Coordinates of C-alpha atoms and ligand atoms in Angstrom, one line a residue:
Chain A
M1 CA 2.9 27.3 -6.0
F2 CA 4.8 25.5 -3.8
L3 CA 2.3 22.8 -3.7
F4 CA 2.1 22.9 -7.2
T5 CA 5.8 21.6 -7.7
R6 CA 5.7 19.4 -4.9
M7 CA 2.8 17.8 -6.7
L8 CA 4.7 17.5 -9.6
L9 CA 7.9 16.0 -7.0
L10 CA 5.1 13.7 -5.3
K11 CA 3.2 11.8 -7.9
K12 CA 6.3 10.0 -9.7
Q13 CA 6.0 8.1 -6.2
L14 CA 2.2 8.8 -4.9
V15 CA 1.8 4.8 -4.8
P16 CA 4.8 4.1 -2.3
T17 CA 4.1 7.7 -0.7
L18 CA 0.4 6.7 0.8
I19 CA 1.3 3.0 0.9
W20 CA 4.0 4.2 3.3
L21 CA 2.1 6.8 5.2
L22 CA -0.8 4.2 6.0
M23 CA 1.8 1.3 6.7
P24 CA 1.7 1.6 10.7
L25 CA -1.9 1.6 10.3
I26 CA -3.1 -1.1 8.5
L27 CA 0.3 -2.7 9.8
T28 CA -1.8 -2.8 13.8
V29 CA -4.8 -3.3 12.4
V30 CA -3.3 -6.6 11.3
V31 CA -0.3 -7.6 13.7
V32 CA -3.6 -7.6 17.2
Q33 CA -5.8 -9.1 14.6
W34 CA -3.3 -11.4 14.1
G35 CA -2.3 -11.3 17.5
N36 CA -5.2 -12.5 18.8
A37 CA -5.3 -15.5 17.2
A38 CA -2.3 -16.5 18.1
A39 CA -3.0 -15.5 21.6
R40 CA -5.5 -18.3 22.1
D41 CA -2.6 -21.2 21.9
A42 CA 0.2 -19.4 22.7
Q43 CA 0.9 -19.9 26.0
I44 CA 3.1 -18.7 29.2
P45 CA 4.7 -21.2 31.0
I46 CA 3.5 -21.2 34.9
A47 CA 2.3 -22.4 37.8
I48 CA 0.1 -22.3 40.9
V49 CA 0.1 -24.4 43.8
D50 CA -2.7 -25.4 45.8
E51 CA -2.3 -25.4 49.3
D52 CA -5.5 -24.7 50.8
H53 CA -7.9 -27.6 49.2
S54 CA -10.9 -25.3 49.7
E55 CA -13.8 -25.2 47.0
L56 CA -12.8 -21.0 47.2
S57 CA -9.3 -21.6 45.5
R58 CA -10.2 -24.6 42.9
A59 CA -13.4 -22.1 41.8
F60 CA -10.3 -20.0 41.7
I61 CA -8.0 -22.0 39.7
Q62 CA -11.0 -23.5 37.4
E63 CA -10.9 -19.6 36.5
L64 CA -7.6 -18.8 36.0
Q65 CA -7.1 -21.6 33.7
Q66 CA -9.7 -20.4 31.0
M67 CA -7.1 -17.3 30.3
D68 CA -5.8 -17.4 27.3
L69 CA -2.6 -17.3 27.4
L70 CA -1.6 -19.2 30.2
T71 CA -0.9 -22.9 30.6
I72 CA -1.3 -23.5 34.2
Q73 CA 0.0 -26.5 35.7
L74 CA -1.1 -27.8 39.4
M75 CA 1.9 -29.4 41.2
G76 CA 4.2 -29.4 44.7
K77 CA 5.7 -26.1 45.8
Q78 CA 8.8 -28.3 46.1
K79 CA 8.3 -29.2 41.9
A80 CA 7.7 -25.6 40.9
L81 CA 10.4 -23.8 42.4
Y82 CA 12.5 -26.7 41.3
A83 CA 11.4 -26.2 37.9
L84 CA 10.8 -22.4 38.1
E85 CA 14.9 -22.8 38.7
K86 CA 15.3 -24.6 35.4
N87 CA 13.2 -21.9 33.7
Q88 CA 10.7 -25.1 32.3
L89 CA 7.9 -22.0 34.3
D90 CA 7.5 -18.7 34.2
S91 CA 6.2 -18.0 36.6
V92 CA 5.0 -19.8 40.7
F93 CA 1.8 -18.8 41.8
I94 CA 1.3 -20.8 46.0
I95 CA -2.3 -20.2 46.8
K96 CA -1.2 -20.2 50.3
R97 CA -3.7 -22.6 53.3
N98 CA -6.3 -21.2 54.7
F99 CA -7.1 -18.8 51.8
E100 CA -10.9 -19.7 51.7
K101 CA -10.9 -18.8 55.3
E102 CA -9.2 -15.6 55.1
L103 CA -11.2 -15.0 52.2
R104 CA -14.5 -15.2 54.4
N105 CA -13.3 -13.3 56.7
N106 CA -12.0 -10.1 55.2
K107 CA -8.5 -10.4 55.4
R108 CA -6.6 -10.2 52.3
N109 CA -2.9 -9.6 52.9
Q110 CA -0.2 -12.2 51.2
L111 CA -3.2 -14.8 50.5
I112 CA -1.1 -16.0 47.0
E113 CA 2.7 -15.7 47.1
A114 CA 4.4 -15.1 44.1
Y115 CA 8.1 -16.6 42.9
S116 CA 9.2 -15.3 39.4
T117 CA 13.6 -15.8 38.3
N118 CA 15.4 -13.0 36.5
R119 CA 14.5 -14.5 32.8
S120 CA 10.3 -14.2 34.4
Y121 CA 9.6 -12.3 31.2
F122 CA 5.6 -12.2 31.5
Y123 CA 5.9 -12.1 35.2
F124 CA 4.8 -8.7 35.9
A125 CA 1.7 -9.2 33.0
V126 CA 0.9 -12.2 34.8
K127 CA 0.6 -11.7 38.3
E128 CA -1.4 -8.3 37.4
N129 CA -4.0 -11.2 35.8
I130 CA -3.8 -13.3 38.6
S131 CA -4.1 -11.0 41.0
S132 CA -7.3 -9.0 39.3
L133 CA -9.1 -12.1 39.1
A134 CA -7.3 -12.7 43.0
Q135 CA -9.5 -9.6 43.0
R136 CA -12.9 -10.2 41.9
K137 CA -13.0 -13.2 44.0
A138 CA -12.9 -11.6 46.9
T139 CA -14.9 -8.8 46.3
Q140 CA -17.4 -11.9 44.7
A141 CA -17.0 -14.2 47.8
K142 CA -17.5 -11.2 50.3
A143 CA -20.2 -9.7 49.1
A144 CA -22.1 -12.9 48.7
H145 CA -21.8 -13.9 51.8
E146 CA -23.1 -11.4 53.8
V147 CA -26.6 -11.2 50.8
K148 CA -26.8 -14.5 51.8
N149 CA -26.5 -14.1 55.5
L150 CA -29.6 -11.4 55.4
L151 CA -30.9 -13.3 53.3
N152 CA -31.2 -16.3 55.9
K153 CA -31.7 -13.6 58.8
Y154 CA -34.8 -12.3 57.5
D155 CA -36.3 -16.3 56.5
S156 CA -36.5 -14.5 53.0
D157 CA -38.4 -16.2 50.6
I158 CA -36.4 -15.2 48.1
E159 CA -34.6 -17.9 46.3
W160 CA -31.5 -16.8 45.4
S161 CA -28.8 -18.5 43.7
F162 CA -24.9 -17.7 45.1
D163 CA -24.5 -16.8 40.9
E164 CA -27.3 -14.0 40.6
I165 CA -25.9 -12.8 43.9
V166 CA -22.3 -12.8 42.8
A167 CA -23.5 -11.2 39.5
Q168 CA -25.3 -8.7 41.3
G169 CA -22.2 -7.9 44.0
Q170 CA -20.1 -7.6 40.0
Q171 CA -21.5 -4.4 40.3
R172 CA -19.7 -2.9 43.5
E173 CA -16.0 -4.1 42.8
E174 CA -13.0 -2.1 44.8
R175 CA -9.6 -2.7 44.9
Y176 CA -7.5 -4.4 47.4
E177 CA -4.1 -5.1 47.7
L178 CA -4.6 -8.0 48.1
L179 CA -1.2 -10.0 46.4
T180 CA 1.5 -8.2 47.8
V181 CA 4.4 -10.6 48.4
D182 CA 7.1 -10.5 45.4
F183 CA 9.1 -12.5 46.7
S184 CA 12.2 -13.3 43.3
Y185 CA 14.2 -16.2 43.0
Y186 CA 17.1 -14.7 42.5
N187 CA 17.4 -11.5 43.4
E188 CA 16.3 -10.6 47.2
N189 CA 15.8 -7.6 47.1
E190 CA 14.4 -6.6 43.8
S191 CA 11.2 -5.7 44.2
S192 CA 8.8 -3.3 42.1
S193 CA 5.2 -2.0 43.0
P194 CA 2.7 -5.4 41.9
T195 CA 0.4 -2.1 40.3
E196 CA 3.1 -2.0 37.7
K197 CA 1.4 -2.0 34.0
T198 CA 2.5 -4.0 31.4
N199 CA 2.7 -2.8 27.2
L200 CA 4.1 -6.1 26.2
L201 CA 2.9 -6.6 22.4
T202 CA 0.0 -4.1 22.6
S203 CA -1.8 -2.6 19.8
W204 CA 0.8 1.2 20.2
G205 CA 3.4 -0.8 20.9
I206 CA 3.5 -2.5 17.6
W207 CA 2.3 1.3 16.2
A208 CA 5.0 2.5 17.4
F209 CA 7.4 0.6 15.4
F210 CA 5.4 0.6 12.8
T211 CA 5.6 4.9 12.6
L212 CA 9.4 5.1 13.2
I213 CA 9.9 3.0 10.3
S214 CA 7.7 4.2 8.0
T215 CA 8.5 8.0 9.8
F216 CA 12.4 7.6 8.5
Y217 CA 11.4 6.0 5.3
L218 CA 9.0 8.5 4.7
F219 CA 12.2 11.3 5.6
D220 CA 14.4 10.3 3.0
W221 CA 13.4 13.3 0.7
V222 CA 15.8 15.2 3.1
I223 CA 19.4 13.3 1.8
K224 CA 17.9 13.0 -1.8
E225 CA 16.8 16.3 -2.0
S226 CA 19.3 18.8 0.5
N227 CA 22.6 16.9 -1.8
H228 CA 20.6 17.3 -5.3
P229 CA 22.9 18.6 -7.6
V230 CA 19.8 20.9 -8.2
V231 CA 20.6 22.7 -4.7
V232 CA 21.7 25.2 -6.2
R233 CA 19.1 26.3 -8.8
W234 CA 16.5 27.8 -5.3
L235 CA 19.6 30.4 -5.0
Q236 CA 17.9 31.7 -8.1
S237 CA 14.1 31.5 -7.1
K238 CA 12.0 33.5 -5.2
I239 CA 12.0 31.3 -2.6
S240 CA 14.9 29.5 -0.5
Y241 CA 15.6 26.3 -0.4
I242 CA 15.7 26.6 3.2
T243 CA 11.5 27.9 3.6
Y244 CA 10.9 25.4 0.8
F245 CA 12.6 22.9 3.1
F246 CA 9.5 23.4 5.8
S247 CA 7.1 24.4 3.9
T248 CA 7.5 20.2 2.1
L249 CA 8.0 19.2 6.7
A250 CA 4.9 20.6 6.8
V251 CA 3.1 19.1 4.3
Y252 CA 3.7 16.1 5.2
L253 CA 3.7 16.6 9.3
L254 CA 0.1 17.9 8.4
I255 CA -0.7 14.4 6.6
M256 CA 0.8 12.6 9.0
L257 CA -1.3 14.3 12.0
V258 CA -4.5 14.0 10.1
I259 CA -3.8 9.6 9.9
D260 CA -2.5 9.6 13.7
I261 CA -5.7 10.9 14.3
L262 CA -7.6 8.7 11.8
T263 CA -5.2 5.4 13.5
Y264 CA -5.8 6.7 16.7
R265 CA -9.8 6.1 16.1
I266 CA -9.8 3.2 14.3
I267 CA -7.7 0.9 17.1
E268 CA -9.3 3.5 20.4
T269 CA -12.8 2.8 21.2
Q270 CA -13.0 5.8 22.6
F271 CA -11.1 10.0 21.7
I272 CA -9.7 11.1 25.3
W273 CA -7.5 14.5 23.6
S274 CA -5.0 14.5 25.6
E275 CA -4.1 10.9 24.7
V276 CA -4.0 12.4 20.5
L277 CA -1.6 14.4 21.8
V278 CA 0.4 12.4 23.5
M279 CA 0.2 10.2 20.1
L280 CA 1.6 13.6 18.1
V281 CA 4.1 14.8 20.0
F282 CA 5.5 11.1 19.7
R283 CA 5.5 11.5 15.8
L284 CA 6.6 14.8 15.9
T285 CA 10.0 13.0 18.0
C286 CA 9.8 10.5 15.2
V287 CA 9.9 12.7 12.3
A288 CA 12.6 15.0 15.0
L289 CA 14.7 12.0 14.5
A290 CA 14.1 11.3 10.7
L291 CA 15.4 14.5 10.1
F292 CA 18.4 14.1 12.7
V293 CA 19.7 11.2 11.0
A294 CA 18.9 12.9 8.1
V295 CA 20.6 15.7 8.0
H296 CA 23.9 13.8 9.1
L297 CA 24.8 11.4 6.3
K298 CA 24.6 11.8 2.1
Q299 CA 24.5 8.8 0.7
V300 CA 20.6 7.4 1.0
L301 CA 21.9 3.7 1.9
S302 CA 23.4 4.2 5.0
Y303 CA 20.4 5.8 5.6
Y304 CA 18.4 2.9 4.9
F305 CA 20.4 0.6 7.2
I306 CA 21.0 3.0 10.0
T307 CA 17.3 3.9 11.0
P308 CA 16.0 0.3 10.5
I309 CA 18.1 -0.6 13.5
L310 CA 16.8 2.4 15.3
A311 CA 13.7 2.3 15.4
L312 CA 14.7 -1.4 16.6
L313 CA 16.5 -0.3 19.3
L314 CA 13.8 2.5 20.0
A315 CA 10.6 -0.3 20.7
L316 CA 13.2 -2.7 22.3
L317 CA 14.4 -0.3 25.2
G318 CA 10.2 1.1 25.4
G319 CA 9.5 -2.4 26.1
V320 CA 7.4 -3.1 22.5
F321 CA 9.1 -6.8 22.3
I322 CA 10.6 -7.1 25.3
P323 CA 8.9 -6.1 29.2
M324 CA 11.4 -3.6 30.6
E325 CA 9.6 -2.5 33.7
R326 CA 12.3 -4.5 35.6
F327 CA 14.7 -2.6 34.4
F328 CA 13.0 1.1 34.6
A329 CA 12.6 0.3 38.4
K330 CA 16.2 -0.4 39.4
W331 CA 17.1 2.3 36.7
P332 CA 14.0 4.8 36.1
I333 CA 16.4 7.6 34.2
M334 CA 16.9 4.7 31.6
S335 CA 12.7 4.4 30.8
E336 CA 13.8 8.0 28.7
L337 CA 15.5 6.3 26.6
S338 CA 13.8 5.6 24.3
P339 CA 10.3 7.7 23.4
V340 CA 7.9 4.6 22.6
Y341 CA 8.4 4.1 26.8
A342 CA 5.9 7.4 27.4
L343 CA 3.8 6.5 24.2
L344 CA 2.9 3.2 26.3
Q345 CA 2.7 5.1 29.3
W346 CA 0.3 7.9 27.8
D347 CA 2.7 9.7 29.2
V348 CA 4.3 12.8 27.5
S349 CA 8.3 12.9 27.5
L350 CA 10.0 16.3 29.0
V351 CA 13.2 14.9 27.6
W352 CA 11.8 14.1 24.2
S353 CA 10.0 17.1 24.0
V354 CA 13.2 18.9 24.1
F355 CA 15.2 17.1 22.3
I356 CA 12.3 18.3 19.5
V357 CA 12.9 21.6 19.9
L358 CA 16.5 21.7 19.6
I359 CA 16.2 18.9 16.5
C360 CA 14.3 21.7 15.1
M361 CA 16.4 24.8 16.1
Y362 CA 19.3 22.9 15.0
V363 CA 18.4 22.1 11.6
Y364 CA 17.0 25.2 10.4
R365 CA 20.9 26.7 11.3
K366 CA 22.7 23.4 9.7
E367 CA 20.5 24.0 6.4
S368 CA 20.4 27.7 5.6
N369 CA 23.2 27.9 6.1
R370 CA 24.4 26.3 2.5
F371 CA 24.7 27.9 1.3
A372 CA 26.6 31.9 2.4
Chain B
M1 CA 28.5 46.2 -14.3
L2 CA 30.2 43.6 -12.6
E3 CA 33.6 44.1 -10.1
V4 CA 35.1 41.5 -8.3
K5 CA 38.2 42.9 -6.0
N6 CA 41.0 40.5 -4.9
I7 CA 39.2 37.6 -3.9
S8 CA 40.6 34.0 -1.7
K9 CA 39.2 31.4 -1.2
K10 CA 41.0 28.7 0.9
Y11 CA 39.9 24.9 1.0
R12 CA 41.2 24.1 4.2
S13 CA 44.8 25.3 3.8
H14 CA 44.6 24.4 0.2
E15 CA 44.6 28.3 -1.4
I16 CA 42.5 28.0 -4.7
L17 CA 42.4 31.8 -5.4
Q18 CA 44.3 35.1 -4.7
N19 CA 43.9 38.1 -5.2
V20 CA 41.7 37.2 -8.3
S21 CA 40.1 41.1 -9.7
M22 CA 38.2 41.5 -12.9
H23 CA 35.2 43.3 -14.2
I24 CA 32.7 42.6 -16.3
A25 CA 31.1 45.6 -18.3
R26 CA 26.8 45.5 -19.5
G27 CA 27.0 44.0 -22.9
E28 CA 30.3 41.9 -22.3
V29 CA 31.1 38.4 -23.2
V30 CA 32.8 37.6 -21.3
G31 CA 35.7 34.1 -21.1
L32 CA 37.3 32.3 -18.3
V33 CA 40.2 30.0 -19.4
G34 CA 42.4 27.9 -17.9
Q35 CA 44.0 24.4 -17.2
N36 CA 41.7 21.8 -15.2
G37 CA 41.7 22.3 -11.7
A38 CA 43.0 26.0 -11.9
G39 CA 39.4 27.3 -10.1
K40 CA 37.5 28.0 -12.5
S41 CA 34.5 26.4 -11.1
T42 CA 34.9 27.8 -8.1
F43 CA 35.2 31.2 -8.8
L44 CA 31.9 31.4 -10.9
Q45 CA 30.4 29.4 -8.0
I46 CA 32.3 32.4 -5.4
V47 CA 30.4 34.7 -8.4
A48 CA 27.1 32.9 -8.4
T49 CA 26.7 32.7 -4.5
V50 CA 26.8 29.3 -4.5
M51 CA 30.2 29.6 -1.7
S52 CA 31.5 32.8 -0.7
A53 CA 35.4 33.3 -0.7
N54 CA 37.6 33.9 2.1
S55 CA 38.2 37.4 1.3
G56 CA 37.3 40.1 -1.4
D57 CA 34.5 42.2 -2.8
L58 CA 31.8 41.5 -4.9
M59 CA 29.7 44.4 -6.6
L60 CA 26.6 44.2 -9.2
D61 CA 25.4 47.0 -10.5
G62 CA 26.5 49.5 -7.5
L63 CA 25.2 46.8 -5.0
S64 CA 27.1 44.8 -2.7
Y65 CA 27.3 41.0 -1.9
N66 CA 27.8 41.6 1.8
C67 CA 24.7 43.2 2.3
N68 CA 22.5 42.7 -0.9
L69 CA 22.5 38.8 -1.9
K70 CA 18.8 38.2 -2.2
A71 CA 18.2 41.5 -4.8
I72 CA 21.9 40.8 -6.4
R73 CA 20.8 36.5 -7.0
R74 CA 17.7 37.6 -8.4
Q75 CA 20.1 39.0 -11.5
I76 CA 22.1 35.8 -11.9
G77 CA 21.9 33.1 -13.7
Y78 CA 24.4 30.2 -13.4
V79 CA 24.4 26.9 -15.3
P80 CA 26.2 24.6 -12.9
Q81 CA 28.7 22.2 -14.9
E82 CA 27.2 19.3 -13.6
V83 CA 24.2 19.4 -15.3
A84 CA 21.4 20.3 -11.6
L85 CA 17.8 18.8 -13.3
W86 CA 15.4 16.6 -12.1
E87 CA 15.7 13.0 -13.8
Q88 CA 13.0 11.7 -12.8
L89 CA 10.7 14.5 -14.0
T90 CA 10.1 16.0 -17.8
V91 CA 11.7 18.7 -19.4
R92 CA 8.2 20.4 -19.5
E93 CA 7.6 19.6 -16.2
N94 CA 11.6 20.6 -15.0
M95 CA 10.9 24.6 -16.6
L96 CA 7.7 24.9 -15.4
F97 CA 8.9 23.8 -11.8
F98 CA 11.4 26.2 -11.6
A99 CA 9.0 28.7 -13.1
K100 CA 7.1 28.4 -10.6
L101 CA 8.9 29.2 -8.2
S102 CA 10.8 32.0 -10.2
W103 CA 10.1 36.0 -9.3
T104 CA 8.5 35.9 -13.1
K105 CA 6.1 33.8 -14.0
L106 CA 6.3 32.7 -17.1
S107 CA 3.5 30.8 -18.5
E108 CA 4.3 27.2 -20.7
E109 CA 4.6 29.0 -23.9
Q110 CA 7.3 31.0 -22.1
C111 CA 9.0 28.8 -21.1
R112 CA 8.7 26.2 -24.6
A113 CA 10.4 29.0 -25.9
I114 CA 13.4 29.3 -24.1
C115 CA 13.8 25.6 -24.2
V116 CA 13.6 26.3 -28.4
N117 CA 15.9 28.4 -27.8
M118 CA 18.5 26.2 -26.5
Q119 CA 17.5 23.6 -29.1
L120 CA 16.3 21.5 -27.4
H121 CA 12.6 20.3 -29.1
E122 CA 11.8 17.4 -27.1
W123 CA 8.7 18.8 -24.4
D124 CA 7.1 15.5 -22.6
K125 CA 10.3 13.7 -22.8
Q126 CA 11.7 12.3 -19.3
V127 CA 15.2 13.5 -18.4
S128 CA 16.7 10.7 -17.6
K129 CA 15.9 9.6 -21.2
L130 CA 17.2 13.0 -22.6
S131 CA 20.7 12.5 -24.8
G132 CA 23.7 13.8 -22.4
G133 CA 23.3 17.0 -24.9
M134 CA 20.5 17.5 -24.5
K135 CA 20.2 18.2 -20.7
R136 CA 23.1 20.4 -21.2
K137 CA 20.8 22.1 -23.0
L138 CA 18.5 22.1 -20.7
N139 CA 19.8 22.6 -17.8
I140 CA 20.8 26.3 -19.2
A141 CA 17.1 26.9 -20.7
L142 CA 16.6 26.7 -16.4
S143 CA 18.8 29.2 -15.8
L144 CA 17.8 31.7 -18.4
I145 CA 13.8 31.8 -16.9
D146 CA 14.4 34.3 -14.1
D147 CA 15.6 36.7 -17.4
P148 CA 19.4 37.7 -15.6
Q149 CA 21.3 40.2 -16.2
L150 CA 24.1 38.0 -15.4
L151 CA 24.8 35.5 -17.1
L152 CA 27.3 32.7 -15.2
L153 CA 27.8 29.5 -17.6
D154 CA 30.1 27.0 -16.5
E155 CA 31.0 24.8 -19.4
P156 CA 27.4 25.0 -20.6
T157 CA 28.2 23.5 -24.1
V158 CA 29.8 20.3 -23.4
G159 CA 28.2 18.0 -25.9
I160 CA 26.4 20.0 -27.0
D161 CA 27.0 19.6 -31.5
L162 CA 28.5 21.4 -32.8
K163 CA 25.0 23.1 -35.3
S164 CA 23.0 23.3 -31.7
K165 CA 26.1 25.2 -30.1
T166 CA 27.0 27.6 -32.4
E167 CA 22.6 28.1 -32.7
I168 CA 23.1 28.3 -29.2
A169 CA 25.8 31.1 -28.9
H170 CA 24.6 33.3 -31.3
F171 CA 21.2 33.4 -29.8
L172 CA 23.4 34.2 -25.6
T173 CA 25.2 36.8 -27.9
Q174 CA 22.6 38.4 -29.2
Q175 CA 21.4 38.8 -25.2
A176 CA 24.1 40.4 -24.5
K177 CA 24.1 43.3 -27.2
E178 CA 21.0 43.6 -27.7
H179 CA 19.3 43.7 -23.8
Q180 CA 23.0 44.6 -22.5
K181 CA 23.4 41.5 -20.4
M182 CA 26.7 40.1 -19.2
I183 CA 28.3 36.7 -19.6
L184 CA 30.8 35.1 -17.5
Y185 CA 32.0 31.5 -19.1
T186 CA 34.4 28.9 -19.3
S187 CA 34.9 26.4 -21.6
H188 CA 38.1 24.1 -22.6
D189 CA 36.9 25.1 -26.4
M190 CA 39.3 27.8 -27.4
K191 CA 37.6 28.4 -30.7
E192 CA 34.3 28.9 -29.0
I193 CA 36.2 31.6 -27.1
T194 CA 38.1 32.9 -29.8
T195 CA 34.9 32.8 -31.7
Y196 CA 32.4 35.1 -29.6
C197 CA 34.4 36.4 -26.2
D198 CA 34.7 40.5 -26.3
R199 CA 37.4 39.4 -23.8
V200 CA 38.9 36.7 -21.9
Y201 CA 40.6 36.0 -18.6
I202 CA 43.2 33.6 -17.5
M203 CA 42.8 32.0 -14.8
G204 CA 46.5 30.9 -13.2
E205 CA 50.4 31.4 -14.4
D206 CA 49.7 30.4 -18.1
S207 CA 52.3 30.9 -21.0
F208 CA 50.6 28.8 -23.7
Y209 CA 46.4 29.8 -23.3
Y210 CA 48.7 33.6 -23.1
D211 CA 50.8 33.0 -26.5
Y212 CA 47.6 31.3 -28.1
L213 CA 45.6 34.0 -27.0
Q214 CA 48.3 36.9 -28.5
E215 CA 48.4 35.3 -31.1
K216 CA 44.2 35.7 -32.4
G217 CA 43.9 39.2 -31.1
I218 CA 41.6 38.6 -28.6
T219 CA 41.9 40.9 -25.3
I220 CA 43.8 39.0 -22.2
G221 CA 41.9 40.6 -19.0
K222 CA 44.4 40.8 -16.0
M223 CA 42.9 39.0 -13.1
Ligands
ATP401 N1 34.5 21.0 -2.6 C1 36.0 21.1 -2.5 N2 37.1 20.2 -1.8 C2 38.3 20.6 -1.9 N3 39.1 21.3 -2.3 C3 38.6 21.5 -3.9 C4 36.9 21.5 -3.4 N4 36.3 21.3 -4.9 C5 37.9 21.8 -5.5 N5 38.1 21.7 -4.7 C6 39.7 22.4 -5.8 O1 39.6 22.9 -6.0 C7 40.6 23.6 -7.0 C8 39.7 23.8 -8.3 O2 39.1 23.6 -8.6 P1 37.5 23.8 -10.0 O3 36.7 23.2 -10.0 O4 37.2 25.2 -9.6 O5 38.8 23.3 -11.4 P2 38.4 24.0 -12.4 O6 39.2 25.0 -12.9 O7 36.9 24.2 -12.7 O8 38.4 22.5 -13.3 P3 38.1 21.9 -14.6 O9 38.6 22.8 -15.9 O10 38.5 20.9 -14.4 O11 36.7 22.1 -14.5 C9 41.0 21.9 -7.7 O12 42.4 21.6 -7.3 C10 40.4 20.6 -6.5 O13 40.9 19.8 -6.6
MG402 MG1 34.9 23.3 -13.4

């Protein structure tokens, strides 16, 4: 009987509702596809200074040049740092003298120097990439040489090429902190762990942004219905308005959660329950935020005006559009400002979980006090 | 029987109702008149439990409003001054919507019969496309779904043509007489008031209404 009445209201706007429900999923897929295509020509300018001029350093640079996201310029240190200062480059990486020799000797410290400025927006992402590539090279170099030495020692007739050995060696990759020196061009004492993850424009960042927008939009009924003159009619009905309100909320939540699980299946290859849980908590947070804004407004227009701004702000603070790692490294507490950040780390934010519970209680009190 | 004793209501510091008392017996049709802003709608809303009074007591059939709210609400049909309808739904859908949520399960035919009694013959028309008077008729029809014992109507007949108005009034007074219902309604149509009401209350100290009603020989209740 509740569902019947709800459907009467919903069926008048069934198509827009469905579109808004599926919007985050569709747009995420579209943007990610488009982004992948665009990434081929989108370029982050960085400079590599090769001080070693060895076979290994050249091979290393060559492999870097094959990375989609980077445009790599080779230049001298002076020139590179000058260009960095002028913000013509995002960051500068210097392959130090003895790069090859040290690697062969299995020394892995301070082989590459990294320089960035406070406007190096992609520094963490680039550094992560370069660092992992160097890691791989180091392991490969070591393994290949060891095998080659062994083969030579026993005068084997098997002729293995270097590449074949490398291919074998890749299975035994380990992780070393190869790139440990961080230089910040402007701010000397600013530092951050080199393993920091960057989530710039990932599919989940985009999804989070569109989910905020669509959840806000879908909950405009809270304003439209709670301030409708027709609400007085619930006084005489068997179901109180507050029951009706929360039943509607439950139906919306259920549909949203189903769509979210579907979204997860489509975007991710593996199905990890803890991540799905994080995702659902994020959706609950969106709903709580929408409710919180909606119960304080009487006009739908102001709601339509405020909520997109709020969504943009939360996405920004969550690090969807620009990296916030440096900022959060300085003020860790700020990472709690947006629920998006926790989602991108696949974390459940305690602060926002408490917020969800408080909002539910608050909305319940506010709505049930409607009729004294 | 509805009993209202010494009700007061303030909006912030602005006192609207001061120690208002009244009663309605079963089978009675009672009118409430007064100037614009006298507090008629406010009073009706308090009786309909849309809002609560700052002080005073209300009793319906011996049940106090303080502790039997749900049971009392079930007995009441309230027609708000402002039409309260789903504009985007049809007449039929509006009726079915609230019939589904109500205590007594009415069939579609029963719902339609209520509309016909209110002289509303459009059934599948969207409310936003109805005329003002038709909306008013539906506004009354919706409040009759649960067969209320106490009917509170706030200017129900504004904009309704004379023929329909007469028929609606006939139907409602007949309900009161035959089924011992209580009806309280406000109107600015004094002819209607003097024709159908057993008693009339005047809101606010107003000699104009007093003299007018006394001249017509209407029983005036003291508030
Ligand atoms: N929500 C409100 N907040 C503050 N004051 C209000 C509110 N609603 C009504 N009032 C005031 O209460 C007084 C009584 O209003 P009410 O609507 O009860 O009058 P009324 O007798 O029904 O008038 P009308 O004949 O025009 O319908 C008015 O002075 C009005 O300004
Ligand atoms: Mg009024």
